[in-house]
Every structure is written in structure tokens, then in C-alpha cells.
Coordinates of C-alpha atoms and ligand atoms in Angstrom, one line a residue:
M1 CA 86.1 -16.4 -42.6
T2 CA 88.7 -14.3 -44.4
A3 CA 90.2 -17.4 -46.1
V4 CA 86.7 -18.4 -47.4
I5 CA 86.1 -15.0 -48.9
F6 CA 89.6 -14.9 -50.4
A7 CA 89.0 -18.3 -52.0
V8 CA 85.7 -17.4 -53.6
M9 CA 87.1 -14.2 -55.0
D10 CA 90.2 -15.9 -56.3
A11 CA 88.2 -18.6 -58.0
S12 CA 87.4 -16.3 -60.9
N13 CA 91.1 -16.3 -61.8
F14 CA 91.3 -20.0 -62.5
T15 CA 90.8 -21.7 -65.9
L16 CA 91.2 -25.5 -66.1
Y17 CA 91.6 -27.0 -69.6
E18 CA 90.6 -30.6 -69.3
L19 CA 89.7 -33.5 -71.5
A20 CA 86.1 -34.1 -72.4
G21 CA 84.2 -36.8 -74.4
A22 CA 81.8 -36.5 -77.3
D23 CA 79.4 -35.4 -74.6
R24 CA 81.3 -32.3 -73.5
E25 CA 79.8 -32.6 -70.0
V26 CA 81.7 -36.0 -69.5
R27 CA 85.1 -35.0 -68.1
F28 CA 86.9 -38.2 -67.6
S29 CA 90.6 -37.5 -67.3
P30 CA 92.2 -39.1 -64.2
H31 CA 94.8 -36.3 -64.0
A32 CA 92.1 -33.6 -64.3
W33 CA 90.2 -35.3 -61.4
K34 CA 93.4 -35.1 -59.3
V35 CA 93.4 -31.3 -60.0
L36 CA 89.6 -30.8 -59.5
M37 CA 89.8 -32.5 -56.1
A38 CA 92.9 -30.4 -55.2
L39 CA 91.2 -27.2 -56.1
A40 CA 88.2 -28.1 -54.1
H41 CA 90.4 -29.1 -51.1
K42 CA 91.9 -25.6 -51.3
G43 CA 88.4 -24.1 -51.4
L44 CA 89.0 -22.9 -55.0
R45 CA 86.9 -23.3 -58.2
A46 CA 88.0 -23.0 -61.8
E47 CA 86.2 -22.2 -65.0
R48 CA 86.4 -25.6 -66.7
V49 CA 87.1 -25.7 -70.5
P50 CA 86.4 -29.0 -72.2
L51 CA 88.9 -30.0 -74.9
R52 CA 89.5 -33.0 -77.1
F53 CA 92.7 -35.0 -77.6
T54 CA 92.8 -33.4 -81.1
D55 CA 92.4 -29.8 -79.8
R56 CA 96.2 -29.6 -79.0
D57 CA 96.5 -26.2 -80.7
K58 CA 94.2 -24.8 -78.0
I59 CA 96.8 -25.5 -75.3
A60 CA 99.9 -24.6 -77.4
F61 CA 100.3 -21.5 -75.2
S62 CA 101.3 -23.9 -72.3
G63 CA 104.4 -25.0 -74.3
Q64 CA 103.4 -28.7 -74.1
A65 CA 100.7 -31.0 -75.5
L66 CA 99.1 -32.7 -72.4
L67 CA 96.0 -31.9 -70.4
P68 CA 95.2 -30.8 -67.8
V69 CA 96.5 -27.2 -67.9
L70 CA 95.7 -24.7 -65.2
V71 CA 95.8 -21.0 -65.9
H72 CA 95.8 -18.7 -62.8
G73 CA 95.9 -15.1 -63.7
H74 CA 99.2 -14.7 -65.7
E75 CA 100.5 -18.1 -64.6
T76 CA 100.2 -21.3 -66.7
V77 CA 100.9 -24.6 -65.1
S78 CA 100.7 -28.0 -66.8
D79 CA 101.0 -31.5 -65.3
S80 CA 98.7 -32.5 -62.4
W81 CA 101.6 -33.0 -60.0
R82 CA 103.1 -29.6 -60.7
I83 CA 99.6 -28.0 -60.4
A84 CA 99.2 -29.6 -57.0
L85 CA 102.5 -28.2 -55.8
Y86 CA 101.6 -24.8 -57.3
L87 CA 98.3 -24.7 -55.4
E88 CA 100.0 -25.7 -52.2
D89 CA 102.7 -23.0 -52.6
R90 CA 100.3 -20.2 -53.6
F91 CA 97.6 -21.0 -51.1
P92 CA 99.5 -21.9 -47.9
T93 CA 96.7 -20.7 -45.6
Q94 CA 94.1 -22.9 -47.2
P95 CA 93.9 -26.6 -46.1
S96 CA 97.1 -28.4 -47.0
L97 CA 97.2 -31.0 -49.7
F98 CA 100.3 -32.6 -48.3
Q99 CA 100.8 -31.6 -44.6
G100 CA 104.6 -31.0 -44.9
D101 CA 107.7 -31.9 -46.8
V102 CA 107.9 -35.5 -45.9
A103 CA 104.3 -36.1 -46.8
T104 CA 104.9 -34.3 -50.1
A105 CA 107.8 -36.7 -50.9
V106 CA 105.7 -39.7 -50.0
T107 CA 102.8 -38.4 -52.0
R108 CA 105.1 -38.2 -55.0
F109 CA 105.5 -42.0 -54.6
V110 CA 101.7 -42.5 -54.4
N111 CA 101.3 -40.4 -57.6
S112 CA 103.9 -42.5 -59.3
W113 CA 102.2 -45.7 -58.2
A114 CA 98.9 -44.5 -59.4
D115 CA 100.2 -43.4 -62.8
T116 CA 102.5 -46.3 -63.5
Q117 CA 100.6 -49.3 -61.9
L118 CA 97.0 -48.4 -61.5
L119 CA 96.4 -46.3 -64.7
P120 CA 97.6 -49.2 -67.0
A121 CA 95.7 -51.7 -64.9
V122 CA 92.5 -49.7 -65.2
A123 CA 93.2 -49.0 -68.9
R124 CA 93.3 -52.8 -69.6
I125 CA 89.7 -52.9 -68.4
I126 CA 88.1 -49.7 -69.7
L127 CA 90.1 -48.8 -72.8
M128 CA 87.2 -49.6 -75.2
D129 CA 84.8 -47.6 -73.0
V130 CA 87.2 -44.6 -73.2
Y131 CA 87.2 -45.0 -76.9
H132 CA 83.4 -45.0 -77.1
C133 CA 83.3 -41.8 -75.0
L134 CA 85.1 -39.9 -77.7
D135 CA 83.9 -38.1 -80.8
T136 CA 84.8 -39.3 -84.3
E137 CA 88.0 -37.4 -84.7
D138 CA 89.3 -38.2 -81.2
K139 CA 88.4 -41.9 -81.8
T140 CA 90.7 -42.1 -84.8
Y141 CA 93.6 -40.4 -82.9
F142 CA 93.0 -42.5 -79.7
R143 CA 92.8 -45.8 -81.5
A144 CA 96.0 -45.1 -83.5
S145 CA 98.0 -43.8 -80.5
R146 CA 96.9 -46.4 -78.0
E147 CA 97.3 -49.3 -80.4
K148 CA 100.8 -48.1 -81.0
H149 CA 101.4 -47.9 -77.3
F150 CA 100.0 -51.4 -76.4
G151 CA 101.2 -53.0 -79.6
M152 CA 97.8 -54.5 -80.3
A153 CA 94.2 -53.6 -81.2
L154 CA 92.1 -51.9 -78.4
E155 CA 89.8 -54.9 -78.5
Q156 CA 92.6 -57.2 -77.7
V157 CA 93.9 -55.1 -74.8
V158 CA 90.5 -55.5 -73.0
A159 CA 89.8 -59.1 -74.3
D160 CA 90.1 -60.9 -71.0
Q161 CA 88.2 -58.7 -68.6
P162 CA 87.8 -61.1 -65.7
S163 CA 91.6 -61.6 -65.5
R164 CA 92.2 -57.9 -65.9
L165 CA 89.8 -57.1 -63.1
A166 CA 91.5 -59.7 -60.9
D167 CA 94.9 -58.1 -61.7
L168 CA 93.6 -54.6 -60.7
R169 CA 92.1 -55.8 -57.5
K170 CA 95.4 -57.6 -56.6
A171 CA 97.3 -54.4 -57.4
L172 CA 95.1 -52.5 -54.9
Q173 CA 96.2 -54.8 -52.1
P174 CA 98.6 -52.2 -50.4
L175 CA 95.7 -49.6 -50.4
R176 CA 93.2 -52.2 -49.1
H177 CA 95.7 -53.2 -46.4
M178 CA 96.2 -49.6 -45.1
L179 CA 92.5 -48.6 -45.4
K180 CA 91.7 -51.3 -42.7
K181 CA 93.6 -49.0 -40.3
Q182 CA 92.7 -45.5 -41.5
D183 CA 90.0 -43.7 -43.5
F184 CA 92.3 -42.1 -46.1
I185 CA 95.8 -42.5 -47.5
S186 CA 96.6 -39.2 -46.0
G187 CA 95.3 -40.3 -42.6
S188 CA 92.1 -39.2 -41.0
V189 CA 91.5 -36.5 -43.6
A190 CA 91.8 -36.8 -47.4
G191 CA 94.8 -35.3 -49.1
Y192 CA 96.5 -35.2 -52.4
A193 CA 97.7 -38.8 -52.1
D194 CA 94.0 -39.8 -52.0
Y195 CA 93.2 -37.7 -55.1
C196 CA 96.1 -39.3 -57.0
V197 CA 94.5 -42.7 -56.7
F198 CA 90.9 -41.6 -56.7
G199 CA 91.5 -39.9 -60.1
M200 CA 91.9 -43.4 -61.6
F201 CA 88.5 -44.5 -60.3
M202 CA 86.9 -41.3 -61.6
W203 CA 88.3 -42.1 -65.0
A204 CA 86.5 -45.4 -65.0
R205 CA 83.3 -44.1 -63.4
C206 CA 82.9 -41.3 -66.0
C207 CA 83.5 -43.6 -69.1
S208 CA 82.6 -47.1 -68.1
A209 CA 79.8 -49.2 -66.7
V210 CA 82.2 -51.8 -65.4
E211 CA 82.4 -52.0 -61.6
L212 CA 86.1 -52.1 -60.7
L213 CA 85.6 -53.1 -57.0
E214 CA 83.6 -55.5 -55.0
V215 CA 80.9 -54.1 -52.7
D216 CA 82.4 -55.2 -49.4
D217 CA 86.0 -54.0 -50.3
V218 CA 87.3 -51.3 -47.9
V219 CA 88.5 -49.5 -51.1
T220 CA 84.9 -49.2 -52.2
A221 CA 84.1 -47.5 -48.9
W222 CA 87.1 -45.2 -49.3
R223 CA 86.0 -44.3 -52.9
G224 CA 82.5 -43.6 -51.5
R225 CA 83.9 -41.2 -49.0
L226 CA 85.7 -39.3 -51.7
L227 CA 82.7 -39.3 -54.0
N228 CA 80.9 -37.4 -51.2
E229 CA 83.7 -34.9 -50.4
F230 CA 83.2 -31.3 -51.3
G231 CA 79.4 -31.5 -51.5
G232 CA 79.6 -34.5 -53.8
L233 CA 81.7 -32.8 -56.5
A234 CA 82.9 -36.2 -57.9
G235 CA 79.8 -38.2 -57.1
S236 CA 77.5 -35.8 -59.0
A237 CA 79.8 -35.5 -62.0
P238 CA 78.2 -36.4 -65.3
T239 CA 79.1 -39.9 -66.6
R240 CA 78.6 -41.7 -69.9
F241 CA 76.0 -44.0 -68.4
Ligands
GSH1 N1 101.8 -36.4 -66.1 C1 100.7 -35.7 -66.7 C2 100.0 -36.7 -67.6 C3 98.9 -36.0 -68.4 C4 98.3 -36.8 -69.5 O1 98.8 -37.9 -69.8 N2 97.2 -36.3 -70.0 C5 96.5 -37.0 -71.1 C6 95.0 -36.9 -70.8 S1 94.5 -37.7 -69.4 C7 96.8 -36.3 -72.4 O2 96.7 -35.1 -72.5 N3 97.0 -37.1 -73.4 C8 97.3 -36.5 -74.7 C9 97.5 -37.5 -75.8 O3 97.5 -38.7 -75.5 O4 97.8 -37.1 -76.9 C10 99.8 -35.2 -65.6 O5 99.8 -35.7 -64.5 O6 99.0 -34.2 -65.8

């Protein structure tokens, strides 16, 4: 009971700066979703401030240029991984995101897998949808920066959607294999490892009408469990469609 009261009181001290679309209610950043799930896991809530890619001046105080940024009282933390570690460190009596040092180290691998393998695989499917989510100024920035990154037009990146979907579903095989034995990556209860991967699915869900998974995939069932966590925090989040 004490922990719950503490969490609710403390929530007023958190501000999360996160990416938003032209519709400010659509908060699609995969990294922000990792943080939103981590905050909820800890029983915390943040005031959520929607920003655009081109609003970089508004997070200059954080000393870097990427979202999300979490401000807690006088502390400013950027990078979703560092934010998760910060929450775990500052709120040790709330439910653990990692369940120990070994799990933290293994979760670092899961986060790296999500960021370096899943994020680009999802991007190759939904990049144009992300583009269409943005307002005019952000569209110009996004097209220029992503076309430079991929070395081709956005339209070309997503040109062969059936192949790109097949690539993603193949990349998910390790996750699929393990979810046949346990409900969550973290075991019987969801943890930060789950949120690292789930953030990629929330990115697609918020921006795109493309269904990344097949209905009977165990990954679909896992995603459904996470959509329902914390009173449906993710499942009820505004989407573009
Ligand atoms: N490693 C960082 C990555 C953050 C990141 O890439 N954020 C994107 C939005 S999802 C961003 O701010 N991009 C700015 C840009 O592309 O200019 C994290 O986990 O928070």
C-alpha cells in the first residue's frame, strides 16, 4: 500500500518528451513505448509532452538531440535504455524491470537485437506510413534524413512489402521459438526485455495499417498480452487509423 501511494505521488515529478505525429495524440516512437511500459511497470506515470523531429531546440537542455527524454525532478535522462536503468535504480522497491544483474545484462542484448535487427526490418515495411504520420515540416526532415540513411527514396525502401514482411517474420523466429515455452521474454511476467521488443510493434501499430504478424503466431498472442497490460495502456493508445 505504501509503495502505491508513493508511486502516485511521485508521478507528478515526471515529464516525458516524446515524438508525436501531425496528430499530436499519435505517439509512435518505439523507444518512447519502451519507456512508457517501463514507467507503468514501476507504477509511475509521466506528464507526456509531444514533440516533432524538428523541435530539437525544445530538448536542447538534455545535451543531446534524440527523443525520448525523461525529466524527474532535477534529473534529466535521455536514451530509453538509460531511462530504464535509472527507473530501476531509483525505484528499487517497485516491481523490477530486470530481476537482477544477469537479467539486466541479457536484456541489454535483447534491446540491441530489437534496435539493430527488428527496428530496420519494421522500418522497411512501415517507413512510408511513418512519413504520412508527420506534419509538413517533419515530413521534409524525415524524407531527407531517412533517404540519406537508406541511400534510396522512401518509396523504394518499402517497395517489396511481401518480401519485407517475410523477412521480419523470419527475424522473429528466436522470439517465436521461446514463446512456445513461456508467456514473456522475461519469463512468466513481462519485464523490460519484453518492452524493448514490444516498442517496435507499437511503432507499427500507431502509424500503419499493415499487420506485421499472422493471426495464429505465438508472437501475436504475446503482443496481445502486452497490449492489455497496465489496464490496456498500449492497446488503447491513439493510432493513425
Ligand atoms: N538509443 C536511443 C534512440 C533514440 C532515437 O533514435 N530516437 C528517435 C525517435 S524514435 C529520434 O529522436 N530521432 C531524431 C532524428 O532522427 O533526428 C533510445 O533508445 O532512446
